[in-house]
Amino acid sequence: MLDIQFIRDNPETVAEKSRQKGYEVDVRQLLGFDEERRQLLQQVEDLRRQRNELSGQTKGQKPSEEQIAKGRELKDKVAKLEHQLAVIELEFTALLKTVPNMPVDDVPIGTTEDENVVVKIWGEKPQFDFEPKNHWQIGEAKGWIDKERATKVAGSRFVYLKGDLVLLEFALWQFALSKLIDEKVLQQIIKDNNLTVSSTPFIPVLPPAVAKKEVFEATGRLNKEEQTYKIEDEDLWLNASAEHTLAPMYLNEILNEADLPLRYVGYTTAFRREAGTYGKDMEGLFRLHQFNKLEMECFNLPEDSLQEHLFLVAIQEYLMQQLGLPYQLLNKCTADIGFPNARGMDINAWLPGQNKYRETHTADYITDFQTQAMKTRVRHSDGSIQLAHTNDATAFSQRPLIAIIENFQTPEGNVKIPEALRPYVGNRSEI
RNA sequence: GGAAGGGUGUCCGAGUGGUCGAUGGAAACGGUCUUGAAAACCGUCGUGCCUUGCAAGAGGUACCGUGGGUUCGAAUCCCACCCCUUCCGCCA
């Protein structure tokens, strides 16, 4: 949620920046509700004051007939106005929830993802003296990927992942975890990127994979039509990323300044409906209803959060570089950063099988958009209280497996294992 | 899933209809005392929202698991739900 005070102070900016993100927001009506709501609230509170004064007068004694009559009258008035207020509040809140977070200044303005700006290209695209294959051609030949049987069991966009590819996937998690909990590695990344963030290591978490509706909504990520599965007969939704259950971890809590940054790296299976993507990326592992992901989630002081965002991007680059995967880094445009984001960067890995860079990582700069709804705050050492900021970013999903298979394939149809992962696959150099 | 008990502030814990945002204790913070520390003593010590103020602040209101209800008045009574503990059942 965006701060209503900010909207009051900057109505034109809010309308304009929402539009840049592709959302049409009726700011005038929102502020109208806000005004109406506050006036009613004043009246309600005044009546409540009168009621409190009246019941204060009759402490320890029976009230007179007159006082009871007066009380009744107040009660009716309060009830009436409270009802009006509740109606307005509902409309107000509903409209407020349609306002996206405001992009920061260096977010490129654009109307489609094609306007994302490539800010860096890293690594050499591999040169093959044979016709490179798709990951699903290799995967099926190797017996690593079985979509036909998965479709029989669960429908399209599900997969059985088998054999060495499973080992490779677990290698990815273990490799990333080993780096993220290592303060020395983080210090080096900070130094190499001239950042000023703390080197506090990440805490590994296995979070719940479901969240209650109200909590999910607070993350600004509940998107039932396109993305989110609901559990029947329960007030529970399946997460589409560990972010969705990590971010609300400190719901309604006040953190101590001294405890920040709080850094978590969480692993879950993620579920996505992928509505509106019919026929897109139907082959292989690229776009599934169910996939695994290791996600970074950080809670920061407002003044540190942008640096933290850049730090998470630096970590993502480090991880990709350690695997030797060629990629490009994108500063996402207003149309593509997402509803709760103030900024966002993607890493797209080079996929020889598609002859394209495709998304493997996202880093989200959220500011206080989630904590506004989640009421996650920080108490500063001077006692003042402020909303905390959240940042989230992919450590690894399964998609880098695709990049590994396609970039490191051999003429024989095998896959060379990046050095960094070998310790986790029995020190083999090829599978 | 069944039975019983219970959810009160950072924590422990009192409060069963009337100035109760809530007694008391602990922790924390500030101070007195002390060479220093401990102890003792004094003081401070929840959050959201609204109004007002340049601000420090002031005033109001709400919050005792959540949502409803009863009442002139609810932490307290009633209903529903959620969660926790113990026992039973089931179970990776």
Short mmCIF file of C-alpha atoms (C1' of nucleotides) in Angstrom, two decimals:
data_model
loop_
_atom_site.label_atom_id
_atom_site.label_comp_id
_atom_site.label_asym_id
_atom_site.label_seq_id
_atom_site.Cartn_x
_atom_site.Cartn_y
_atom_site.Cartn_z
CA MET A 1 0.00 0.00 0.00
CA LEU A 2 1.10 3.49 -0.73
CA ASP A 3 1.10 6.00 2.12
CA ILE A 4 -2.10 8.04 1.93
CA GLN A 5 -0.24 11.09 3.21
CA PHE A 6 2.07 10.86 0.21
CA ILE A 7 -0.93 10.67 -2.11
CA ARG A 8 -2.51 13.70 -0.46
CA ASP A 9 0.69 15.66 -0.89
CA ASN A 10 1.44 14.50 -4.45
CA PRO A 11 -1.80 13.68 -6.26
CA GLU A 12 -0.53 14.51 -9.76
CA THR A 13 2.69 12.58 -9.31
CA VAL A 14 0.78 9.55 -8.10
CA ALA A 15 -1.59 9.60 -11.06
CA GLU A 16 1.23 10.12 -13.53
CA LYS A 17 3.59 7.49 -12.14
CA SER A 18 0.76 4.98 -11.85
CA ARG A 19 0.01 5.58 -15.49
CA GLN A 20 3.67 5.01 -16.35
CA LYS A 21 3.37 1.60 -14.73
CA GLY A 22 0.22 0.85 -16.69
CA TYR A 23 -2.31 1.47 -13.94
CA GLU A 24 -5.10 3.99 -14.22
CA VAL A 25 -5.83 5.32 -10.74
CA ASP A 26 -8.65 7.70 -9.87
CA VAL A 27 -6.69 9.81 -7.40
CA ARG A 28 -9.36 12.49 -7.24
CA GLN A 29 -11.96 10.00 -6.09
CA LEU A 30 -9.53 8.40 -3.68
CA LEU A 31 -8.83 11.76 -2.06
CA GLY A 32 -12.57 12.45 -2.00
CA PHE A 33 -13.14 9.26 -0.02
CA ASP A 34 -10.23 10.18 2.19
CA GLU A 35 -11.72 13.58 2.95
CA GLU A 36 -15.16 12.16 3.59
CA ARG A 37 -13.72 9.45 5.76
CA ARG A 38 -11.81 11.87 7.92
CA GLN A 39 -14.79 14.13 8.42
CA LEU A 40 -16.95 11.21 9.48
CA LEU A 41 -14.22 9.95 11.73
CA GLN A 42 -14.12 13.29 13.48
CA GLN A 43 -17.86 13.18 14.08
CA VAL A 44 -17.78 9.59 15.28
CA GLU A 45 -14.93 10.32 17.66
CA ASP A 46 -16.72 13.33 19.05
CA LEU A 47 -19.81 11.26 19.78
CA ARG A 48 -17.69 8.56 21.36
CA ARG A 49 -16.13 11.20 23.57
CA GLN A 50 -19.57 12.29 24.72
CA ARG A 51 -20.48 8.70 25.42
CA ASN A 52 -17.30 8.16 27.42
CA GLU A 53 -17.91 11.32 29.42
CA LEU A 54 -21.43 10.20 30.22
CA SER A 55 -20.41 6.78 31.44
CA GLY A 56 -17.62 8.43 33.44
CA GLN A 57 -20.20 10.49 35.32
CA THR A 58 -22.11 7.44 36.48
CA LYS A 59 -19.16 5.56 37.91
CA GLY A 60 -20.18 3.24 40.73
CA GLN A 61 -23.76 4.43 40.79
CA LYS A 62 -26.93 3.74 38.94
CA PRO A 63 -27.47 6.19 36.12
CA SER A 64 -30.60 8.31 36.15
CA GLU A 65 -33.38 7.78 33.68
CA GLU A 66 -32.26 10.95 32.01
CA GLN A 67 -28.69 9.72 31.65
CA ILE A 68 -29.86 6.42 30.22
CA ALA A 69 -32.00 8.23 27.70
CA LYS A 70 -29.07 10.43 26.75
CA GLY A 71 -26.89 7.35 26.43
CA ARG A 72 -29.41 5.66 24.19
CA GLU A 73 -29.55 8.67 21.96
CA LEU A 74 -25.76 8.79 21.66
CA LYS A 75 -25.63 5.10 21.02
CA ASP A 76 -28.01 5.38 18.08
CA LYS A 77 -26.17 8.31 16.60
CA VAL A 78 -22.81 6.58 16.94
CA ALA A 79 -24.12 3.39 15.38
CA LYS A 80 -25.50 5.27 12.42
CA LEU A 81 -22.33 7.24 11.76
CA GLU A 82 -20.09 4.25 12.38
CA HIS A 83 -21.98 2.40 9.70
CA GLN A 84 -21.51 5.26 7.25
CA LEU A 85 -17.85 5.39 8.15
CA ALA A 86 -17.42 1.65 7.62
CA VAL A 87 -18.92 1.92 4.15
CA ILE A 88 -16.61 4.76 3.19
CA GLU A 89 -13.60 2.99 4.69
CA LEU A 90 -14.28 -0.03 2.53
CA GLU A 91 -14.45 2.02 -0.63
CA PHE A 92 -11.44 4.03 0.40
CA THR A 93 -9.30 1.00 1.19
CA ALA A 94 -10.34 -0.82 -1.95
CA LEU A 95 -9.32 2.15 -4.06
CA LEU A 96 -6.11 2.72 -2.11
CA LYS A 97 -5.10 -0.87 -2.81
CA THR A 98 -5.25 -0.19 -6.54
CA VAL A 99 -2.46 2.37 -6.31
CA PRO A 100 0.89 0.85 -7.26
CA ASN A 101 4.21 1.75 -5.71
CA MET A 102 5.97 4.74 -7.25
CA PRO A 103 8.97 4.05 -9.47
CA VAL A 104 12.17 5.83 -8.45
CA ASP A 105 13.83 8.26 -10.82
CA ASP A 106 16.23 5.97 -12.63
CA VAL A 107 13.51 3.52 -13.69
CA PRO A 108 13.14 3.81 -17.47
CA ILE A 109 9.66 4.73 -18.62
CA GLY A 110 8.20 2.16 -20.94
CA THR A 111 5.02 0.41 -21.95
CA THR A 112 6.30 -3.12 -22.54
CA GLU A 113 9.16 -5.25 -21.33
CA ASP A 114 10.93 -4.54 -24.59
CA GLU A 115 11.78 -1.16 -23.15
CA ASN A 116 13.79 -2.62 -20.31
CA VAL A 117 17.31 -1.25 -20.50
CA VAL A 118 20.30 -3.54 -20.77
CA VAL A 119 22.88 -2.10 -18.41
CA LYS A 120 25.47 -4.81 -18.61
CA ILE A 121 26.41 -7.84 -20.64
CA TRP A 122 28.64 -10.39 -18.98
CA GLY A 123 30.35 -13.48 -20.33
CA GLU A 124 30.98 -14.89 -23.75
CA LYS A 125 28.25 -16.67 -25.63
CA PRO A 126 29.53 -20.20 -26.29
CA GLN A 127 30.59 -21.07 -29.84
CA PHE A 128 29.57 -24.55 -30.92
CA ASP A 129 31.04 -26.46 -33.85
CA PHE A 130 27.83 -28.47 -33.89
CA GLU A 131 24.15 -27.62 -33.84
CA PRO A 132 23.30 -26.89 -30.19
CA LYS A 133 20.22 -28.53 -28.76
CA ASN A 134 17.42 -27.26 -26.55
CA HIS A 135 17.50 -28.20 -22.90
CA TRP A 136 14.41 -30.34 -23.35
CA GLN A 137 15.99 -32.26 -26.22
CA ILE A 138 19.00 -33.01 -24.07
CA GLY A 139 16.87 -33.52 -20.97
CA GLU A 140 14.53 -35.99 -22.61
CA ALA A 141 17.35 -37.89 -24.27
CA LYS A 142 19.07 -38.16 -20.89
CA GLY A 143 15.90 -39.19 -19.12
CA TRP A 144 16.05 -36.07 -16.94
CA ILE A 145 12.78 -34.54 -18.02
CA ASP A 146 9.50 -36.39 -18.39
CA LYS A 147 6.63 -34.08 -19.18
CA GLU A 148 4.37 -36.61 -20.84
CA ARG A 149 3.84 -38.65 -17.71
CA ALA A 150 3.63 -35.54 -15.55
CA THR A 151 0.89 -34.24 -17.80
CA LYS A 152 -0.93 -37.53 -17.39
CA VAL A 153 -0.77 -37.14 -13.63
CA ALA A 154 -1.08 -33.40 -13.04
CA GLY A 155 -1.78 -31.73 -16.38
CA SER A 156 0.26 -29.44 -18.57
CA ARG A 157 3.17 -27.40 -17.22
CA PHE A 158 4.19 -30.05 -14.72
CA VAL A 159 7.26 -32.21 -14.95
CA TYR A 160 9.07 -35.17 -13.53
CA LEU A 161 12.66 -34.14 -13.03
CA LYS A 162 14.89 -37.17 -12.72
CA GLY A 163 18.37 -38.54 -12.32
CA ASP A 164 21.46 -36.37 -12.54
CA LEU A 165 19.44 -33.25 -13.20
CA VAL A 166 17.95 -33.62 -9.73
CA LEU A 167 21.45 -33.83 -8.30
CA LEU A 168 22.39 -30.76 -10.28
CA GLU A 169 19.39 -28.88 -8.94
CA PHE A 170 20.30 -29.72 -5.36
CA ALA A 171 23.85 -28.67 -6.15
CA LEU A 172 22.53 -25.26 -7.11
CA TRP A 173 20.78 -24.82 -3.77
CA GLN A 174 23.73 -26.02 -1.78
CA PHE A 175 26.19 -23.89 -3.68
CA ALA A 176 24.11 -20.74 -3.24
CA LEU A 177 23.43 -21.41 0.43
CA SER A 178 27.11 -21.97 1.11
CA LYS A 179 27.92 -18.54 -0.35
CA LEU A 180 25.08 -16.62 1.26
CA ILE A 181 25.89 -17.76 4.76
CA ASP A 182 29.56 -16.94 4.29
CA GLU A 183 30.34 -13.45 5.56
CA LYS A 184 33.74 -13.41 3.84
CA VAL A 185 32.09 -13.96 0.46
CA LEU A 186 29.62 -11.17 1.16
CA GLN A 187 32.42 -8.82 2.22
CA GLN A 188 34.21 -9.49 -1.06
CA ILE A 189 31.05 -8.81 -3.09
CA ILE A 190 30.50 -5.57 -1.18
CA LYS A 191 34.08 -4.50 -1.81
CA ASP A 192 34.06 -5.42 -5.49
CA ASN A 193 30.91 -3.39 -6.06
CA ASN A 194 31.83 -0.39 -3.89
CA LEU A 195 28.78 -0.85 -1.69
CA THR A 196 28.37 0.38 1.85
CA VAL A 197 26.00 -2.25 3.20
CA SER A 198 26.63 -4.46 6.21
CA SER A 199 28.06 -7.92 5.61
CA THR A 200 25.52 -9.67 7.84
CA PRO A 201 25.13 -13.19 6.48
CA PHE A 202 21.82 -14.64 5.35
CA ILE A 203 19.83 -16.97 7.55
CA PRO A 204 18.52 -20.02 5.71
CA VAL A 205 14.76 -20.62 6.07
CA LEU A 206 12.27 -23.20 4.98
CA PRO A 207 9.07 -21.15 5.18
CA PRO A 208 5.44 -22.18 4.83
CA ALA A 209 4.41 -22.50 1.19
CA VAL A 210 0.94 -21.10 1.83
CA ALA A 211 -0.39 -17.89 3.29
CA LYS A 212 -3.75 -16.63 4.48
CA LYS A 213 -5.52 -14.31 2.10
CA GLU A 214 -5.19 -11.22 4.23
CA VAL A 215 -1.47 -11.77 4.71
CA PHE A 216 -0.87 -12.57 1.07
CA GLU A 217 -2.69 -9.39 0.07
CA ALA A 218 -0.46 -7.35 2.32
CA THR A 219 2.53 -8.39 0.24
CA GLY A 220 0.90 -6.79 -2.79
CA ARG A 221 1.40 -10.04 -4.66
CA LEU A 222 -1.91 -11.83 -4.46
CA ASN A 223 -2.98 -12.09 -8.03
CA LYS A 224 -5.66 -14.69 -8.15
CA GLU A 225 -6.61 -14.51 -11.79
CA GLU A 226 -3.17 -14.83 -13.26
CA GLN A 227 -0.88 -16.26 -10.70
CA THR A 228 -2.16 -17.70 -7.49
CA TYR A 229 -3.67 -21.05 -6.61
CA LYS A 230 -6.17 -21.28 -3.77
CA ILE A 231 -6.60 -24.26 -1.51
CA GLU A 232 -10.21 -25.31 -1.63
CA ASP A 233 -12.26 -24.83 1.54
CA GLU A 234 -9.36 -23.12 3.30
CA ASP A 235 -8.41 -19.49 3.60
CA LEU A 236 -5.04 -20.39 2.12
CA TRP A 237 -3.22 -19.56 -1.08
CA LEU A 238 -0.18 -21.35 -2.45
CA ASN A 239 2.89 -19.16 -2.63
CA ALA A 240 4.29 -18.20 -5.99
CA SER A 241 7.65 -17.47 -4.37
CA ALA A 242 9.17 -17.82 -0.92
CA GLU A 243 9.03 -14.03 -0.87
CA HIS A 244 5.30 -14.26 -0.28
CA THR A 245 5.74 -15.99 3.04
CA LEU A 246 9.07 -14.45 4.00
CA ALA A 247 8.03 -10.83 3.61
CA PRO A 248 5.12 -11.06 6.08
CA MET A 249 7.26 -12.82 8.67
CA TYR A 250 7.31 -9.73 10.87
CA LEU A 251 3.67 -8.80 10.37
CA ASN A 252 2.57 -6.34 13.06
CA GLU A 253 5.99 -6.26 14.65
CA ILE A 254 8.43 -3.56 15.56
CA LEU A 255 12.03 -4.51 14.90
CA ASN A 256 15.01 -2.97 16.62
CA GLU A 257 17.29 -0.82 14.54
CA ALA A 258 20.26 -2.76 15.94
CA ASP A 259 18.87 -6.01 14.51
CA LEU A 260 18.83 -4.74 10.93
CA PRO A 261 19.57 -5.71 8.27
CA LEU A 262 17.76 -8.99 8.65
CA ARG A 263 18.66 -11.24 5.74
CA TYR A 264 16.94 -14.47 4.92
CA VAL A 265 17.40 -16.98 2.17
CA GLY A 266 14.34 -19.15 1.84
CA TYR A 267 13.65 -22.23 -0.21
CA THR A 268 10.19 -23.30 -1.36
CA THR A 269 8.36 -24.89 -4.15
CA ALA A 270 6.45 -22.14 -5.93
CA PHE A 271 3.12 -22.48 -7.68
CA ARG A 272 1.88 -20.28 -10.49
CA ARG A 273 -1.23 -20.50 -12.59
CA GLU A 274 0.41 -18.77 -15.54
CA ALA A 275 -2.94 -17.72 -16.90
CA GLY A 276 -2.62 -15.67 -20.04
CA THR A 277 0.50 -17.50 -21.16
CA TYR A 278 -1.27 -20.18 -23.17
CA GLY A 279 0.98 -21.68 -25.75
CA LYS A 280 4.01 -19.76 -24.50
CA ASP A 281 7.12 -21.68 -23.45
CA MET A 282 5.31 -24.98 -23.47
CA GLU A 283 8.45 -27.04 -23.88
CA GLY A 284 10.91 -27.93 -21.18
CA LEU A 285 11.34 -26.36 -17.79
CA PHE A 286 11.08 -22.70 -18.59
CA ARG A 287 7.51 -22.01 -17.52
CA LEU A 288 5.93 -24.49 -15.14
CA HIS A 289 3.02 -24.39 -12.73
CA GLN A 290 5.33 -25.75 -10.09
CA PHE A 291 9.00 -25.02 -9.63
CA ASN A 292 11.60 -24.63 -6.92
CA LYS A 293 13.31 -21.45 -5.95
CA LEU A 294 15.79 -20.09 -3.48
CA GLU A 295 14.87 -16.53 -2.61
CA MET A 296 16.59 -13.73 -0.72
CA GLU A 297 14.47 -11.50 1.48
CA CYS A 298 15.83 -8.57 3.47
CA PHE A 299 14.43 -6.17 6.03
CA ASN A 300 16.20 -2.84 6.09
CA LEU A 301 16.28 0.66 7.42
CA PRO A 302 14.78 3.00 4.84
CA GLU A 303 18.09 4.77 4.34
CA ASP A 304 19.86 1.47 3.57
CA SER A 305 17.32 -0.20 1.35
CA LEU A 306 18.42 1.05 -2.05
CA GLN A 307 21.98 -0.05 -1.36
CA GLU A 308 20.60 -3.37 -0.21
CA HIS A 309 18.74 -3.74 -3.49
CA LEU A 310 21.98 -3.12 -5.38
CA PHE A 311 23.72 -5.57 -3.09
CA LEU A 312 21.22 -8.28 -3.91
CA VAL A 313 21.77 -7.64 -7.61
CA ALA A 314 25.53 -7.89 -7.02
CA ILE A 315 25.01 -11.23 -5.29
CA GLN A 316 22.96 -12.48 -8.22
CA GLU A 317 25.68 -11.50 -10.63
CA TYR A 318 28.29 -13.14 -8.44
CA LEU A 319 26.34 -16.39 -8.39
CA MET A 320 25.93 -16.40 -12.17
CA GLN A 321 29.56 -15.54 -12.69
CA GLN A 322 30.64 -18.37 -10.42
CA LEU A 323 28.75 -20.71 -12.70
CA GLY A 324 30.24 -19.06 -15.76
CA LEU A 325 26.86 -18.41 -17.33
CA PRO A 326 26.69 -15.52 -19.82
CA TYR A 327 23.96 -13.05 -18.98
CA GLN A 328 22.67 -9.55 -19.41
CA LEU A 329 21.57 -7.29 -16.60
CA LEU A 330 18.45 -5.20 -17.14
CA ASN A 331 17.07 -2.13 -15.47
CA LYS A 332 13.39 -2.86 -15.87
CA CYS A 333 11.07 -0.21 -17.19
CA THR A 334 7.96 1.11 -15.48
CA ALA A 335 5.71 -1.35 -17.28
CA ASP A 336 7.69 -4.35 -16.12
CA ILE A 337 8.83 -3.73 -12.55
CA GLY A 338 5.61 -4.91 -10.99
CA PHE A 339 2.88 -3.44 -8.83
CA PRO A 340 4.66 -3.24 -5.45
CA ASN A 341 8.02 -2.26 -6.91
CA ALA A 342 9.80 1.05 -6.91
CA ARG A 343 12.57 -0.40 -9.03
CA GLY A 344 13.50 -3.77 -10.41
CA MET A 345 16.35 -5.50 -12.15
CA ASP A 346 16.44 -8.77 -14.02
CA ILE A 347 19.21 -11.07 -15.01
CA ASN A 348 18.61 -12.81 -18.31
CA ALA A 349 20.84 -15.75 -19.00
CA TRP A 350 21.96 -16.65 -22.48
CA LEU A 351 20.12 -19.73 -23.77
CA PRO A 352 21.80 -21.13 -26.90
CA GLY A 353 18.84 -23.46 -27.45
CA GLN A 354 16.57 -20.47 -27.95
CA ASN A 355 19.28 -18.14 -29.21
CA LYS A 356 18.00 -15.58 -26.70
CA TYR A 357 18.61 -14.11 -23.29
CA ARG A 358 15.83 -15.26 -20.96
CA GLU A 359 14.97 -14.25 -17.43
CA THR A 360 16.51 -16.23 -14.61
CA HIS A 361 16.61 -13.68 -11.78
CA THR A 362 14.64 -10.73 -10.52
CA ALA A 363 15.52 -8.23 -7.82
CA ASP A 364 12.73 -6.11 -6.36
CA TYR A 365 13.12 -2.78 -4.61
CA ILE A 366 9.91 -2.46 -2.65
CA THR A 367 10.54 0.43 -0.21
CA ASP A 368 7.75 0.51 2.39
CA PHE A 369 4.98 -0.60 0.04
CA GLN A 370 4.61 -3.99 1.71
CA THR A 371 5.39 -2.91 5.25
CA GLN A 372 2.73 -0.20 5.02
CA ALA A 373 0.17 -2.99 4.89
CA MET A 374 2.12 -5.48 7.01
CA LYS A 375 2.91 -2.94 9.72
CA THR A 376 6.48 -4.08 9.99
CA ARG A 377 8.30 -1.23 11.65
CA VAL A 378 11.69 -0.31 13.06
CA ARG A 379 12.34 1.33 16.37
CA HIS A 380 15.35 3.56 16.06
CA SER A 381 17.83 3.93 18.91
CA ASP A 382 16.29 7.34 19.71
CA GLY A 383 12.90 5.67 20.19
CA SER A 384 11.27 6.91 17.01
CA ILE A 385 9.34 4.43 14.90
CA GLN A 386 9.28 4.12 11.15
CA LEU A 387 8.17 1.58 8.56
CA ALA A 388 10.91 -0.87 7.62
CA HIS A 389 11.77 -1.52 3.99
CA THR A 390 11.76 -4.90 2.28
CA ASN A 391 13.88 -6.14 -0.60
CA ASP A 392 13.64 -9.44 -2.33
CA ALA A 393 15.60 -11.14 -5.06
CA THR A 394 16.06 -14.55 -6.61
CA ALA A 395 19.14 -16.44 -5.51
CA PHE A 396 18.45 -19.29 -7.92
CA SER A 397 15.38 -20.77 -9.46
CA GLN A 398 15.39 -23.90 -11.61
CA ARG A 399 15.86 -21.80 -14.72
CA PRO A 400 19.65 -21.62 -14.42
CA LEU A 401 19.58 -25.40 -14.90
CA ILE A 402 18.33 -24.66 -18.40
CA ALA A 403 21.21 -22.28 -18.97
CA ILE A 404 23.72 -24.81 -17.66
CA ILE A 405 22.38 -27.58 -19.90
CA GLU A 406 22.30 -25.42 -22.99
CA ASN A 407 25.53 -23.47 -22.54
CA PHE A 408 27.67 -26.35 -21.38
CA GLN A 409 26.42 -29.10 -23.67
CA THR A 410 28.92 -31.30 -25.48
CA PRO A 411 28.71 -32.75 -29.01
CA GLU A 412 27.93 -36.10 -27.39
CA GLY A 413 24.84 -34.66 -25.75
CA ASN A 414 26.34 -34.49 -22.27
CA VAL A 415 26.57 -31.48 -20.00
CA LYS A 416 29.75 -30.10 -18.45
CA ILE A 417 29.31 -29.21 -14.79
CA PRO A 418 30.56 -25.79 -13.67
CA GLU A 419 33.50 -26.10 -11.28
CA ALA A 420 31.56 -24.46 -8.49
CA LEU A 421 28.90 -27.17 -8.53
CA ARG A 422 31.13 -30.20 -8.85
CA PRO A 423 31.59 -30.79 -5.12
CA TYR A 424 27.85 -31.34 -4.89
CA VAL A 425 27.57 -33.87 -7.70
CA GLY A 426 30.24 -36.32 -6.65
CA ASN A 427 33.03 -34.23 -8.17
CA ARG A 428 32.00 -35.24 -11.66
CA SER A 429 32.92 -32.82 -14.46
CA GLU A 430 30.25 -34.01 -16.86
CA ILE A 431 26.85 -35.65 -16.67
"C1'" G B 1 -11.05 -35.20 14.53
"C1'" G B 2 -12.77 -35.82 20.23
"C1'" A B 3 -12.24 -33.95 25.55
"C1'" A B 4 -10.54 -30.27 29.01
"C1'" G B 5 -8.08 -25.73 30.00
"C1'" G B 6 -6.37 -21.14 28.14
"C1'" G B 7 -5.18 -16.50 24.82
"C1'" U B 8 -4.35 -9.34 28.74
"C1'" G B 9 1.32 -4.48 27.22
"C1'" U B 10 8.69 -6.52 25.69
"C1'" C B 11 8.03 -10.78 29.32
"C1'" C B 12 5.50 -12.85 33.76
"C1'" G B 13 0.91 -11.92 35.72
"C1'" A B 14 -3.81 -9.46 38.24
"C1'" G B 15 -8.35 -7.92 36.73
"C1'" U B 16 -15.68 -11.32 35.84
"C1'" G B 17 -20.13 -4.93 34.08
"C1'" G B 18 -18.87 1.63 35.77
"C1'" U B 19 -12.30 6.97 34.14
"C1'" C B 20 -9.45 0.16 33.01
"C1'" G B 21 -4.89 1.59 28.34
"C1'" A B 22 -5.62 -1.62 32.26
"C1'" U B 23 -2.89 -3.28 39.63
"C1'" G B 24 1.76 -5.67 40.64
"C1'" G B 25 6.53 -7.77 39.32
"C1'" A B 26 10.61 -8.44 35.80
"C1'" A B 27 13.43 -6.50 31.84
"C1'" A B 28 15.01 -1.89 29.55
"C1'" C B 29 16.31 3.35 29.86
"C1'" G B 30 17.53 7.96 32.84
"C1'" G B 31 18.99 9.57 37.72
"C1'" U B 32 20.57 9.48 43.22
"C1'" C B 33 24.06 6.88 46.20
"C1'" U B 34 29.17 4.40 45.29
"C1'" U B 35 36.34 4.83 43.85
"C1'" G B 36 33.65 1.39 40.35
"C1'" A B 37 29.92 -2.28 40.23
"C1'" A B 38 25.89 -4.68 42.67
"C1'" A B 39 21.95 -3.60 45.93
"C1'" A B 40 18.58 0.13 47.41
"C1'" C B 41 15.77 4.38 46.19
"C1'" C B 42 13.40 8.03 42.57
"C1'" G B 43 11.67 8.69 37.62
"C1'" U B 44 10.52 7.09 32.50
"C1'" C B 45 8.67 3.02 30.08
"C1'" G B 46 2.52 0.25 24.19
"C1'" U B 47 0.75 1.11 19.27
"C1'" G B 48 -2.45 2.92 15.30
"C1'" C B 49 -5.54 6.76 13.64
"C1'" C B 50 -7.84 11.86 13.72
"C1'" U B 51 -7.41 17.10 15.05
"C1'" U B 52 -4.05 21.02 16.22
"C1'" G B 53 1.01 23.11 16.15
"C1'" C B 54 6.87 25.44 12.31
"C1'" A B 55 8.31 22.23 16.15
"C1'" A B 56 8.90 20.15 21.14
"C1'" G B 57 4.12 19.04 22.15
"C1'" A B 58 -1.24 19.21 23.20
"C1'" G B 59 -6.26 17.22 22.69
"C1'" G B 60 -9.40 13.20 21.07
"C1'" U B 61 -10.34 8.18 19.69
"C1'" A B 62 -9.46 2.98 19.10
"C1'" C B 63 -7.04 -1.44 20.47
"C1'" C B 64 -7.03 -6.94 26.39
"C1'" G B 65 -6.69 -13.53 19.99
"C1'" U B 66 -10.40 -12.13 15.59
"C1'" G B 67 -15.35 -10.83 14.13
"C1'" G B 68 -20.30 -10.03 15.65
"C1'" G B 69 -24.01 -9.22 19.69
"C1'" U B 70 -26.20 -7.58 24.59
"C1'" U B 71 -25.89 -2.88 27.65
"C1'" C B 72 -26.69 3.97 29.25
"C1'" G B 73 -21.63 1.67 29.95
"C1'" A B 74 -17.70 -4.45 28.05
"C1'" A B 75 -10.89 -6.77 29.05
"C1'" U B 76 -15.15 -8.57 32.05
"C1'" C B 77 -21.63 -11.21 29.78
"C1'" C B 78 -23.45 -13.97 25.00
"C1'" C B 79 -22.42 -16.20 19.90
"C1'" A B 80 -19.12 -17.69 15.98
"C1'" C B 81 -14.31 -18.39 14.38
"C1'" C B 82 -8.85 -18.63 14.93
"C1'" C B 83 -4.72 -20.01 17.78
"C1'" C B 84 -2.03 -22.29 22.03
"C1'" U B 85 -1.42 -26.19 26.02
"C1'" U B 86 -2.57 -31.17 27.93
"C1'" C B 87 -4.84 -36.01 27.09
"C1'" C B 88 -6.94 -39.39 23.28
"C1'" G B 89 -7.05 -40.67 17.99
"C1'" C B 90 -4.40 -40.31 13.30
"C1'" C B 91 0.21 -39.46 11.02
"C1'" A B 92 5.80 -37.97 7.74
#
